[in-house]
mmCIF file of C-alpha atoms in Angstrom:
data_model
loop_
_atom_site.group_PDB
_atom_site.id
_atom_site.type_symbol
_atom_site.label_atom_id
_atom_site.label_comp_id
_atom_site.label_asym_id
_atom_site.label_seq_id
_atom_site.Cartn_x
_atom_site.Cartn_y
_atom_site.Cartn_z
ATOM 1 C CA MET A 83 4.573 28.788 -40.777
ATOM 2 C CA THR A 84 6.940 30.339 -38.256
ATOM 3 C CA THR A 85 6.922 27.150 -36.171
ATOM 4 C CA LYS A 86 7.869 25.073 -39.207
ATOM 5 C CA ILE A 87 10.774 27.418 -40.039
ATOM 6 C CA ASN A 88 12.056 27.376 -36.458
ATOM 7 C CA ARG A 89 11.823 23.593 -36.389
ATOM 8 C CA SER A 90 13.809 23.422 -39.642
ATOM 9 C CA LYS A 91 16.493 25.700 -38.205
ATOM 10 C CA ILE A 92 16.740 23.575 -35.074
ATOM 11 C CA ILE A 93 17.050 20.373 -37.099
ATOM 12 C CA PHE A 94 19.706 22.036 -39.284
ATOM 13 C CA MET A 95 21.725 23.189 -36.278
ATOM 14 C CA ILE A 96 21.517 19.748 -34.668
ATOM 15 C CA SER A 97 22.751 18.208 -37.927
ATOM 16 C CA ILE A 98 25.710 20.608 -38.032
ATOM 17 C CA ILE A 99 26.661 19.852 -34.429
ATOM 18 C CA THR A 100 26.292 16.098 -34.981
ATOM 19 C CA ALA A 101 28.455 16.244 -38.096
ATOM 20 C CA TYR A 102 31.072 18.324 -36.277
ATOM 21 C CA LEU A 103 31.238 15.884 -33.352
ATOM 22 C CA THR A 104 31.373 12.891 -35.696
ATOM 23 C CA PHE A 105 34.194 14.443 -37.727
ATOM 24 C CA GLY A 106 36.063 15.390 -34.563
ATOM 25 C CA THR A 107 35.784 11.866 -33.162
ATOM 26 C CA ILE A 108 37.007 10.303 -36.397
ATOM 27 C CA PHE A 109 39.888 12.802 -36.665
ATOM 28 C CA TYR A 110 40.922 12.180 -33.058
ATOM 29 C CA GLY A 111 40.982 8.450 -33.680
ATOM 30 C CA LEU A 112 43.078 8.833 -36.812
ATOM 31 C CA VAL A 113 45.615 10.986 -34.967
ATOM 32 C CA THR A 114 45.665 8.764 -31.903
ATOM 33 C CA PHE A 115 46.408 5.646 -33.915
ATOM 34 C CA GLY A 116 48.995 7.417 -36.056
ATOM 35 C CA ILE A 117 47.080 7.116 -39.316
ATOM 36 C CA ILE A 118 47.461 10.835 -39.955
ATOM 37 C CA ASP A 119 49.665 13.477 -38.387
ATOM 38 C CA LYS A 120 48.445 16.352 -36.262
ATOM 39 C CA LEU A 121 47.714 19.616 -38.014
ATOM 40 C CA PRO A 122 50.765 21.849 -38.419
ATOM 41 C CA LEU A 123 51.405 24.612 -35.919
ATOM 42 C CA PRO A 124 50.443 28.170 -36.863
ATOM 43 C CA VAL A 125 53.371 29.967 -38.483
ATOM 44 C CA ASP A 126 54.237 32.112 -35.444
ATOM 45 C CA ALA A 127 54.081 29.186 -33.034
ATOM 46 C CA TYR A 128 56.128 27.012 -35.375
ATOM 47 C CA GLU A 129 58.876 29.610 -35.674
ATOM 48 C CA LEU A 130 59.017 29.989 -31.881
ATOM 49 C CA SER A 131 59.151 26.216 -31.444
ATOM 50 C CA VAL A 132 62.012 25.836 -33.897
ATOM 51 C CA ALA A 133 63.944 28.685 -32.283
ATOM 52 C CA LYS A 134 63.778 27.080 -28.853
ATOM 53 C CA LYS A 135 64.509 23.591 -30.107
ATOM 54 C CA ASN A 136 67.482 24.700 -32.173
ATOM 55 C CA GLN A 137 69.091 26.936 -29.553
ATOM 56 C CA THR A 138 72.814 26.343 -29.857
ATOM 57 C CA ASN A 139 74.362 29.218 -27.931
ATOM 58 C CA PHE A 140 74.440 28.524 -24.204
ATOM 59 C CA ALA A 141 77.168 31.000 -23.243
ATOM 60 C CA GLU A 142 74.568 33.316 -21.697
ATOM 61 C CA ASN A 143 73.254 30.469 -19.536
ATOM 62 C CA LEU A 144 76.789 29.770 -18.354
ATOM 63 C CA GLU A 145 77.509 33.400 -17.555
ATOM 64 C CA ALA A 146 74.236 33.764 -15.647
ATOM 65 C CA ALA A 147 74.952 30.642 -13.583
ATOM 66 C CA GLN A 148 78.476 31.794 -12.754
ATOM 67 C CA ASP A 149 77.308 35.285 -11.790
ATOM 68 C CA PHE A 150 74.553 33.963 -9.538
ATOM 69 C CA PHE A 151 76.952 31.639 -7.761
ATOM 70 C CA ILE A 152 79.625 34.276 -7.215
ATOM 71 C CA ASP A 153 77.141 36.933 -6.087
ATOM 72 C CA LYS A 154 74.877 34.809 -3.886
ATOM 73 C CA MET A 155 76.823 31.812 -2.582
ATOM 74 C CA ILE A 156 80.418 32.944 -1.957
ATOM 75 C CA LYS A 157 81.415 35.085 1.005
ATOM 76 C CA ASP A 158 84.146 37.692 0.814
ATOM 77 C CA ASN A 159 86.733 35.318 2.336
ATOM 78 C CA GLY A 160 85.996 32.539 -0.198
ATOM 79 C CA HIS A 161 83.624 30.495 1.995
ATOM 80 C CA VAL A 162 81.030 28.753 -0.226
ATOM 81 C CA ASP A 163 77.598 28.317 1.364
ATOM 82 C CA LEU A 164 76.181 24.844 0.837
ATOM 83 C CA TYR A 165 72.679 26.190 0.099
ATOM 84 C CA TYR A 166 70.878 29.361 -0.869
ATOM 85 C CA ALA A 167 67.321 29.580 0.476
ATOM 86 C CA ILE A 168 64.808 30.768 -2.116
ATOM 87 C CA ASP A 169 62.105 31.060 0.544
ATOM 88 C CA LYS A 170 63.723 33.214 3.218
ATOM 89 C CA SER A 171 61.184 32.042 5.802
ATOM 90 C CA LYS A 172 62.527 28.480 5.571
ATOM 91 C CA THR A 173 65.539 27.208 7.495
ATOM 92 C CA ILE A 174 67.898 24.783 5.757
ATOM 93 C CA ASP A 175 70.068 22.582 7.942
ATOM 94 C CA GLY A 176 73.725 23.429 7.374
ATOM 95 C CA GLN A 177 72.870 26.169 4.883
ATOM 96 C CA TYR A 178 75.830 28.372 5.786
ATOM 97 C CA ASP A 179 78.346 25.567 6.342
ATOM 98 C CA THR A 180 80.906 24.765 3.692
ATOM 99 C CA ASN A 181 82.935 21.694 2.729
ATOM 100 C CA SER A 182 85.947 20.619 0.736
ATOM 101 C CA GLU A 183 83.736 19.458 -2.129
ATOM 102 C CA ALA A 184 82.295 22.961 -2.538
ATOM 103 C CA ILE A 185 85.676 24.706 -2.399
ATOM 104 C CA SER A 186 87.407 22.261 -4.745
ATOM 105 C CA TYR A 187 84.594 22.574 -7.306
ATOM 106 C CA LEU A 188 84.967 26.355 -7.136
ATOM 107 C CA MET A 189 88.715 26.044 -7.664
ATOM 108 C CA LEU A 190 88.181 23.801 -10.675
ATOM 109 C CA TRP A 191 85.699 25.855 -12.668
ATOM 110 C CA THR A 192 87.314 29.209 -11.900
ATOM 111 C CA ALA A 193 90.700 27.832 -12.992
ATOM 112 C CA LYS A 194 89.159 26.532 -16.213
ATOM 113 C CA ALA A 195 87.410 29.871 -16.792
ATOM 114 C CA GLY A 196 90.553 31.907 -16.169
ATOM 115 C CA MET A 197 88.944 33.732 -13.228
ATOM 116 C CA LYS A 198 92.131 34.372 -11.274
ATOM 117 C CA GLU A 199 90.610 36.635 -8.632
ATOM 118 C CA GLU A 200 87.933 34.089 -7.730
ATOM 119 C CA PHE A 201 90.404 31.207 -7.891
ATOM 120 C CA ASP A 202 92.855 32.970 -5.583
ATOM 121 C CA ARG A 203 90.053 33.764 -3.160
ATOM 122 C CA ALA A 204 89.246 30.037 -2.960
ATOM 123 C CA VAL A 205 92.929 29.132 -2.534
ATOM 124 C CA MET A 206 93.310 31.690 0.236
ATOM 125 C CA PHE A 207 90.285 30.218 2.007
ATOM 126 C CA VAL A 208 91.859 26.757 1.873
ATOM 127 C CA GLU A 209 95.183 28.076 3.158
ATOM 128 C CA ASN A 210 93.631 30.120 5.971
ATOM 129 C CA HIS A 211 90.771 27.919 7.137
ATOM 130 C CA MET A 212 90.584 24.444 5.634
ATOM 131 C CA LEU A 213 93.994 22.781 5.973
ATOM 132 C CA GLN A 214 94.354 20.328 8.847
ATOM 133 C CA PRO A 215 97.192 21.719 10.996
ATOM 134 C CA ASP A 216 99.407 18.632 11.183
ATOM 135 C CA PHE A 217 98.950 16.789 7.882
ATOM 136 C CA ARG A 218 97.739 19.654 5.650
ATOM 137 C CA TYR A 219 94.820 17.917 3.963
ATOM 138 C CA MET A 220 91.522 19.701 3.339
ATOM 139 C CA MET A 221 89.175 19.203 6.284
ATOM 140 C CA TRP A 222 85.933 18.107 4.740
ATOM 141 C CA ARG A 223 83.390 20.304 6.558
ATOM 142 C CA LEU A 224 83.459 23.694 8.302
ATOM 143 C CA ASP A 225 80.620 25.516 10.016
ATOM 144 C CA GLN A 226 79.497 29.043 9.180
ATOM 145 C CA SER A 227 82.300 30.387 11.388
ATOM 146 C CA ASP A 228 84.858 28.359 9.383
ATOM 147 C CA ILE A 229 85.527 25.965 12.263
ATOM 148 C CA ALA A 230 85.810 22.186 11.728
ATOM 149 C CA ARG A 231 83.761 20.344 14.338
ATOM 150 C CA GLY A 232 83.306 16.631 14.983
ATOM 151 C CA ASP A 233 83.974 14.515 11.914
ATOM 152 C CA GLY A 234 84.424 17.713 9.909
ATOM 153 C CA ILE A 235 88.135 17.470 10.726
ATOM 154 C CA ASN A 236 88.480 14.420 8.459
ATOM 155 C CA MET A 237 89.431 14.154 4.783
ATOM 156 C CA ALA A 238 87.178 13.391 1.793
ATOM 157 C CA THR A 239 89.806 12.274 -0.701
ATOM 158 C CA ASP A 240 88.022 13.147 -3.937
ATOM 159 C CA ALA A 241 87.948 16.835 -2.985
ATOM 160 C CA ASP A 242 91.712 16.907 -2.431
ATOM 161 C CA LEU A 243 92.256 15.194 -5.780
ATOM 162 C CA ARG A 244 89.967 17.710 -7.485
ATOM 163 C CA ALA A 245 91.871 20.573 -5.863
ATOM 164 C CA ILE A 246 95.194 19.124 -7.070
ATOM 165 C CA HIS A 247 93.831 19.014 -10.622
ATOM 166 C CA ALA A 248 92.560 22.593 -10.336
ATOM 167 C CA LEU A 249 95.938 23.771 -9.035
ATOM 168 C CA LYS A 250 97.659 22.137 -12.017
ATOM 169 C CA ILE A 251 95.380 24.030 -14.417
ATOM 170 C CA ALA A 252 95.995 27.262 -12.514
ATOM 171 C CA SER A 253 99.773 26.847 -12.407
ATOM 172 C CA GLU A 254 99.824 26.419 -16.189
ATOM 173 C CA ARG A 255 97.812 29.633 -16.599
ATOM 174 C CA TRP A 256 99.480 31.692 -13.886
ATOM 175 C CA PRO A 257 102.802 30.202 -12.719
ATOM 176 C CA GLU A 258 102.870 30.916 -8.992
ATOM 177 C CA LYS A 259 104.863 29.066 -6.354
ATOM 178 C CA ARG A 260 101.979 29.040 -3.871
ATOM 179 C CA TYR A 261 99.926 26.784 -6.148
ATOM 180 C CA ASP A 262 102.718 24.211 -6.304
ATOM 181 C CA ILE A 263 103.255 24.374 -2.542
ATOM 182 C CA LEU A 264 99.577 23.751 -1.788
ATOM 183 C CA SER A 265 99.371 20.969 -4.367
ATOM 184 C CA LYS A 266 102.361 19.187 -2.812
ATOM 185 C CA GLN A 267 100.868 19.485 0.670
ATOM 186 C CA LEU A 268 97.642 17.871 -0.500
ATOM 187 C CA ALA A 269 99.513 15.140 -2.392
ATOM 188 C CA ASP A 270 101.687 14.321 0.634
ATOM 189 C CA ALA A 271 98.602 14.066 2.848
ATOM 190 C CA LEU A 272 96.872 11.755 0.387
ATOM 191 C CA LEU A 273 99.950 9.549 0.306
ATOM 192 C CA LYS A 274 100.048 9.292 4.099
ATOM 193 C CA ILE A 275 96.326 8.997 4.815
ATOM 194 C CA GLY A 276 94.293 8.432 1.658
ATOM 195 C CA LEU A 277 95.567 5.068 0.400
ATOM 196 C CA THR A 278 94.516 1.607 1.528
ATOM 197 C CA ASP A 279 96.978 -1.130 2.425
ATOM 198 C CA ASP A 280 96.476 -2.736 -1.003
ATOM 199 C CA GLY A 281 97.155 0.451 -2.975
ATOM 200 C CA LEU A 282 93.651 1.772 -3.611
ATOM 201 C CA LEU A 283 92.005 5.109 -2.799
ATOM 202 C CA ALA A 284 90.043 5.261 0.438
ATOM 203 C CA PRO A 285 87.104 7.697 0.410
ATOM 204 C CA TYR A 286 87.636 9.009 3.939
ATOM 205 C CA GLY A 287 90.459 9.283 6.421
ATOM 206 C CA GLY A 288 91.796 11.529 9.103
ATOM 207 C CA ALA A 289 94.290 12.223 11.838
ATOM 208 C CA SER A 290 94.308 12.730 15.567
ATOM 209 C CA GLY A 291 97.348 14.660 16.657
ATOM 210 C CA LYS A 292 100.667 14.366 14.878
ATOM 211 C CA GLU A 293 100.945 10.576 14.824
ATOM 212 C CA SER A 294 97.567 8.808 14.761
ATOM 213 C CA ILE A 295 96.079 8.412 11.271
ATOM 214 C CA TRP A 296 93.316 6.218 9.834
ATOM 215 C CA ASN A 297 91.233 5.584 6.731
ATOM 216 C CA THR A 298 88.235 3.441 5.894
ATOM 217 C CA GLN A 299 90.150 0.723 3.970
ATOM 218 C CA GLU A 300 86.988 0.184 1.914
ATOM 219 C CA VAL A 301 86.842 1.867 -1.501
ATOM 220 C CA TRP A 302 84.287 4.125 -3.118
ATOM 221 C CA LEU A 303 85.102 3.957 -6.813
ATOM 222 C CA SER A 304 83.111 7.140 -7.383
ATOM 223 C CA TYR A 305 85.854 9.075 -5.582
ATOM 224 C CA THR A 306 88.352 8.109 -8.253
ATOM 225 C CA TYR A 307 89.674 11.152 -10.101
ATOM 226 C CA PHE A 308 91.797 9.967 -12.991
ATOM 227 C CA PRO A 309 93.149 13.332 -14.230
ATOM 228 C CA ALA A 310 94.655 13.952 -10.783
ATOM 229 C CA PHE A 311 96.005 10.388 -10.558
ATOM 230 C CA ALA A 312 97.696 10.861 -13.932
ATOM 231 C CA GLU A 313 99.236 14.155 -12.801
ATOM 232 C CA LEU A 314 100.496 12.634 -9.539
ATOM 233 C CA SER A 315 101.899 9.664 -11.429
ATOM 234 C CA GLU A 316 103.729 11.942 -13.863
ATOM 235 C CA ARG A 317 105.054 14.162 -11.077
ATOM 236 C CA TYR A 318 106.057 11.597 -8.454
ATOM 237 C CA GLY A 319 106.039 8.146 -10.051
ATOM 238 C CA GLU A 320 105.399 5.383 -7.530
ATOM 239 C CA PRO A 321 103.216 4.645 -5.700
ATOM 240 C CA TRP A 322 100.912 6.742 -7.875
ATOM 241 C CA ASP A 323 101.686 4.681 -10.991
ATOM 242 C CA GLU A 324 100.391 1.620 -9.166
ATOM 243 C CA VAL A 325 97.419 3.470 -7.653
ATOM 244 C CA TYR A 326 96.347 4.640 -11.111
ATOM 245 C CA LEU A 327 96.478 1.104 -12.523
ATOM 246 C CA ASN A 328 94.762 -0.395 -9.478
ATOM 247 C CA MET A 329 91.894 2.087 -9.590
ATOM 248 C CA LYS A 330 91.560 1.742 -13.349
ATOM 249 C CA LYS A 331 91.223 -2.043 -13.076
ATOM 250 C CA ALA A 332 88.766 -1.682 -10.201
ATOM 251 C CA VAL A 333 86.558 0.680 -12.204
ATOM 252 C CA LEU A 334 86.585 -1.485 -15.332
ATOM 253 C CA ASP A 335 85.723 -4.562 -13.267
ATOM 254 C CA ALA A 336 82.885 -2.704 -11.527
ATOM 255 C CA GLN A 337 80.870 -2.052 -14.693
ATOM 256 C CA ILE A 338 77.814 -4.274 -15.079
ATOM 257 C CA ALA A 339 76.369 -5.574 -18.344
ATOM 258 C CA ASN A 340 74.107 -2.599 -19.089
ATOM 259 C CA GLY A 341 76.896 -0.052 -18.574
ATOM 260 C CA LEU A 342 76.121 1.119 -15.035
ATOM 261 C CA TYR A 343 78.754 0.870 -12.308
ATOM 262 C CA ASN A 344 78.955 -0.760 -8.922
ATOM 263 C CA GLN A 345 80.358 1.989 -6.763
ATOM 264 C CA GLN A 346 82.017 0.199 -3.876
ATOM 265 C CA LEU A 347 84.655 -2.338 -2.948
ATOM 266 C CA THR A 348 83.918 -3.658 0.521
ATOM 267 C CA LEU A 349 86.571 -4.621 3.059
ATOM 268 C CA LYS A 350 86.412 -8.115 1.528
ATOM 269 C CA ARG A 351 86.787 -6.454 -1.891
ATOM 270 C CA ASP A 352 83.336 -7.525 -3.040
ATOM 271 C CA HIS A 353 81.456 -5.140 -5.313
ATOM 272 C CA GLY A 354 78.647 -3.165 -3.716
ATOM 273 C CA THR A 355 76.144 -0.379 -4.336
ATOM 274 C CA GLY A 356 76.139 1.099 -0.838
ATOM 275 C CA PRO A 357 77.099 4.651 -1.878
ATOM 276 C CA ASP A 358 73.973 4.831 -4.062
ATOM 277 C CA GLY A 359 71.719 3.184 -1.494
ATOM 278 C CA GLY A 360 71.443 -0.144 -3.272
ATOM 279 C CA GLY A 361 70.950 1.160 -6.811
ATOM 280 C CA TYR A 362 72.729 3.129 -9.509
ATOM 281 C CA SER A 363 72.542 6.879 -9.121
ATOM 282 C CA ILE A 364 74.908 9.785 -8.605
ATOM 283 C CA ASN A 365 77.964 7.720 -7.646
ATOM 284 C CA SER A 366 77.600 5.495 -10.703
ATOM 285 C CA LEU A 367 77.290 8.652 -12.790
ATOM 286 C CA TRP A 368 80.431 10.106 -11.248
ATOM 287 C CA ILE A 369 82.399 7.021 -12.285
ATOM 288 C CA MET A 370 81.148 7.358 -15.858
ATOM 289 C CA VAL A 371 81.998 11.072 -16.043
ATOM 290 C CA ARG A 372 85.457 10.681 -14.549
ATOM 291 C CA SER A 373 86.208 7.803 -16.896
ATOM 292 C CA ALA A 374 84.998 9.860 -19.857
ATOM 293 C CA GLU A 375 87.272 12.748 -18.850
ATOM 294 C CA SER A 376 90.298 10.529 -18.167
ATOM 295 C CA ASN A 377 91.900 10.646 -21.649
ATOM 296 C CA ASP A 378 92.499 6.914 -21.137
ATOM 297 C CA THR A 379 91.242 4.872 -24.108
ATOM 298 C CA GLU A 380 90.001 1.894 -22.087
ATOM 299 C CA LEU A 381 88.270 4.048 -19.506
ATOM 300 C CA MET A 382 86.675 6.186 -22.207
ATOM 301 C CA ASP A 383 85.385 3.048 -23.954
ATOM 302 C CA SER A 384 83.884 1.986 -20.643
ATOM 303 C CA ALA A 385 82.268 5.406 -20.217
ATOM 304 C CA ARG A 386 80.903 5.174 -23.750
ATOM 305 C CA LYS A 387 79.127 1.952 -22.804
ATOM 306 C CA GLY A 388 77.678 3.709 -19.770
ATOM 307 C CA LEU A 389 76.567 6.650 -21.887
ATOM 308 C CA SER A 390 74.813 4.257 -24.278
ATOM 309 C CA PHE A 391 72.601 3.162 -21.390
ATOM 310 C CA TYR A 392 71.465 6.731 -20.758
ATOM 311 C CA ILE A 393 70.969 7.422 -24.456
ATOM 312 C CA SER A 394 68.687 4.393 -24.787
ATOM 313 C CA ARG A 395 66.738 5.293 -21.641
ATOM 314 C CA TYR A 396 66.282 8.872 -22.827
ATOM 315 C CA GLU A 397 65.119 7.758 -26.262
ATOM 316 C CA LYS A 398 62.567 5.499 -24.585
ATOM 317 C CA ASP A 399 61.315 7.738 -21.759
ATOM 318 C CA LEU A 400 62.273 11.275 -22.898
ATOM 319 C CA VAL A 401 63.520 11.754 -19.344
ATOM 320 C CA LEU A 402 66.419 10.499 -17.227
ATOM 321 C CA TYR A 403 65.562 9.427 -13.699
ATOM 322 C CA THR A 404 67.823 9.904 -10.710
ATOM 323 C CA LYS A 405 68.148 6.204 -9.902
ATOM 324 C CA TYR A 406 67.996 2.854 -11.720
ATOM 325 C CA ASN A 407 68.253 -0.779 -10.658
ATOM 326 C CA SER A 408 70.637 -3.384 -12.015
ATOM 327 C CA ASN A 409 68.133 -4.295 -14.745
ATOM 328 C CA GLY A 410 68.180 -0.707 -15.957
ATOM 329 C CA ASP A 411 64.666 0.108 -14.772
ATOM 330 C CA PRO A 412 64.003 3.429 -13.009
ATOM 331 C CA ILE A 413 63.466 3.169 -9.263
ATOM 332 C CA SER A 414 62.885 6.871 -8.713
ATOM 333 C CA SER A 415 59.967 8.898 -10.005
ATOM 334 C CA SER A 416 61.714 12.131 -10.946
ATOM 335 C CA ASP A 417 64.598 13.631 -12.826
ATOM 336 C CA SER A 418 66.950 16.332 -11.560
ATOM 337 C CA PRO A 419 69.241 18.937 -13.109
ATOM 338 C CA TRP A 420 72.340 17.166 -11.780
ATOM 339 C CA VAL A 421 71.453 14.044 -13.789
ATOM 340 C CA TYR A 422 71.516 16.022 -17.033
ATOM 341 C CA ALA A 423 74.646 17.883 -15.938
ATOM 342 C CA LEU A 424 76.584 14.672 -15.308
ATOM 343 C CA VAL A 425 75.308 12.699 -18.300
ATOM 344 C CA GLY A 426 75.821 15.770 -20.467
ATOM 345 C CA ARG A 427 79.415 16.191 -19.379
ATOM 346 C CA ALA A 428 80.189 12.571 -20.198
ATOM 347 C CA ALA A 429 78.642 13.071 -23.641
ATOM 348 C CA ILE A 430 80.736 16.208 -24.181
ATOM 349 C CA ALA A 431 83.954 14.468 -23.124
ATOM 350 C CA LEU A 432 83.147 11.633 -25.543
ATOM 351 C CA ASP A 433 82.307 14.191 -28.272
ATOM 352 C CA ASP A 434 78.696 13.138 -28.787
ATOM 353 C CA ALA A 435 77.568 16.551 -29.976
ATOM 354 C CA GLU A 436 73.945 15.634 -30.650
ATOM 355 C CA PHE A 437 73.213 13.964 -27.316
ATOM 356 C CA SER A 438 75.219 16.459 -25.297
ATOM 357 C CA ARG A 439 73.086 19.263 -26.731
ATOM 358 C CA LYS A 440 69.935 17.411 -25.700
ATOM 359 C CA MET A 441 71.286 17.121 -22.177
ATOM 360 C CA ILE A 442 72.188 20.819 -22.093
ATOM 361 C CA GLU A 443 68.675 21.691 -23.267
ATOM 362 C CA GLU A 444 67.249 19.570 -20.451
ATOM 363 C CA LEU A 445 69.617 21.152 -17.940
ATOM 364 C CA VAL A 446 68.790 24.774 -18.773
ATOM 365 C CA ARG A 447 65.092 23.911 -18.587
ATOM 366 C CA PHE A 448 65.600 24.077 -14.805
ATOM 367 C CA GLN A 449 67.451 27.403 -14.886
ATOM 368 C CA VAL A 450 65.835 30.680 -13.810
ATOM 369 C CA THR A 451 66.003 32.816 -16.960
ATOM 370 C CA ASP A 452 63.874 35.767 -15.844
ATOM 371 C CA LYS A 453 66.387 38.613 -15.717
ATOM 372 C CA ASP A 454 64.193 40.509 -13.255
ATOM 373 C CA SER A 455 64.319 37.643 -10.764
ATOM 374 C CA ASP A 456 66.500 37.887 -7.671
ATOM 375 C CA ILE A 457 67.803 34.413 -8.508
ATOM 376 C CA TYR A 458 68.386 34.895 -12.235
ATOM 377 C CA GLY A 459 70.844 32.244 -13.399
ATOM 378 C CA ALA A 460 70.178 29.844 -10.523
ATOM 379 C CA ILE A 461 69.445 26.164 -11.103
ATOM 380 C CA PRO A 462 67.258 25.255 -8.103
ATOM 381 C CA GLU A 463 66.945 21.816 -6.559
ATOM 382 C CA LEU A 464 63.579 20.093 -6.787
ATOM 383 C CA ASP A 465 62.495 20.045 -3.162
ATOM 384 C CA PRO A 466 59.015 21.587 -2.847
ATOM 385 C CA SER A 467 59.188 21.534 0.954
ATOM 386 C CA ILE A 468 62.317 23.728 1.024
ATOM 387 C CA PRO A 469 62.900 25.660 -2.228
ATOM 388 C CA ARG A 470 66.666 26.035 -2.457
ATOM 389 C CA VAL A 471 69.751 26.242 -4.619
ATOM 390 C CA GLY A 472 72.553 23.806 -3.743
ATOM 391 C CA GLN A 473 76.247 24.341 -4.388
ATOM 392 C CA PHE A 474 76.652 20.835 -5.788
ATOM 393 C CA THR A 475 73.963 21.123 -8.462
ATOM 394 C CA MET A 476 75.076 24.645 -9.364
ATOM 395 C CA GLN A 477 78.757 23.825 -9.707
ATOM 396 C CA GLU A 478 78.262 20.549 -11.581
ATOM 397 C CA SER A 479 75.984 22.474 -13.950
ATOM 398 C CA ILE A 480 78.539 25.256 -14.394
ATOM 399 C CA LEU A 481 81.247 22.718 -15.239
ATOM 400 C CA THR A 482 78.990 21.077 -17.823
ATOM 401 C CA LEU A 483 77.883 24.336 -19.435
ATOM 402 C CA GLN A 484 81.523 25.413 -19.441
ATOM 403 C CA ALA A 485 82.592 22.190 -21.162
ATOM 404 C CA TYR A 486 79.847 22.504 -23.779
ATOM 405 C CA VAL A 487 80.551 26.149 -24.588
ATOM 406 C CA THR A 488 84.299 25.481 -24.779
ATOM 407 C CA ARG A 489 83.962 22.479 -27.103
ATOM 408 C CA TYR A 490 81.087 23.506 -29.337
ATOM 409 C CA GLU A 491 80.746 27.295 -29.196
ATOM 410 C CA THR A 492 84.316 28.614 -29.237
#
């Protein structure tokens, strides 16, 4: 009798398990093929999900990023380290060097933020350490002792243009003669060294002594900085009027069918993709952002076409890769915070509120938000071999968060 009961229980349990597995298999198939939706989230989980998805206030993220950068990456004299090592046992090549890109970015976002003390510290660093003695342009790279060595004595023209734009913002906030003096020195140096024979912007140039000057004569369109060109044109007229129009035409002509940009004009004035290593990456993105921020209708329309490419790729892949080919296919396997920072800033400048918020959400996904962390506020670079924070990614991200908060939260 007992054996029969036990056998009945076993058969019953097997039937339950079989029914459960059968139901589970059928349910999985229905969900997989989209015939029914997944079960709803529990109430608590749903509320948490909605709260994260609908976050609209990013001012705290901006403040944390700014504080980290000021506290960890700027020396007392205004020197900006190129990298901050997360793993102190690792050595990063050039970690404590600085360059004109880093300083000009600092000038730009501190001027926009109204941080006069930090802005003046950057200006003082330029005046004391970075100006080439004879022609007064910003030497592009200094070592940790603030000495320009080798090709560090040369000029990277986009940094000087960015600094000119930052000085204009600062002089409107805090009218001081020193800002105008420095701006004129940089503009004069660009005029003497930074322009090609056919009235375009060269990416690099330099001087040897008081007489010998040179520049590349090729053109990197990604170094174009239209707000500064417009300011120079308004202030001085020719040849900056012509330079603005020449660079505008060159940028518009460089856009390919899908909205991405060739980044280079060779010595023969053929289009090229050399700056992005044969594809479309950070330099193409720079062109889009600077066109979006130009306040020029034609350039903004061009940037809008470029932004449409990234919107369509994001809708398809739910990620933006660091590099694409001319067909618009990804040729890198990862994303990066700087991609979302740059695409996001273009979206903000073009007032695409919905997509810009998506890009900001992607950007802050990389940010360290643990307030107990030594690097709270940092936006690290994705290099597992050398965990680090780079000045470029941090400052591009700060500018984008700043633009978003200014446009949509104030």
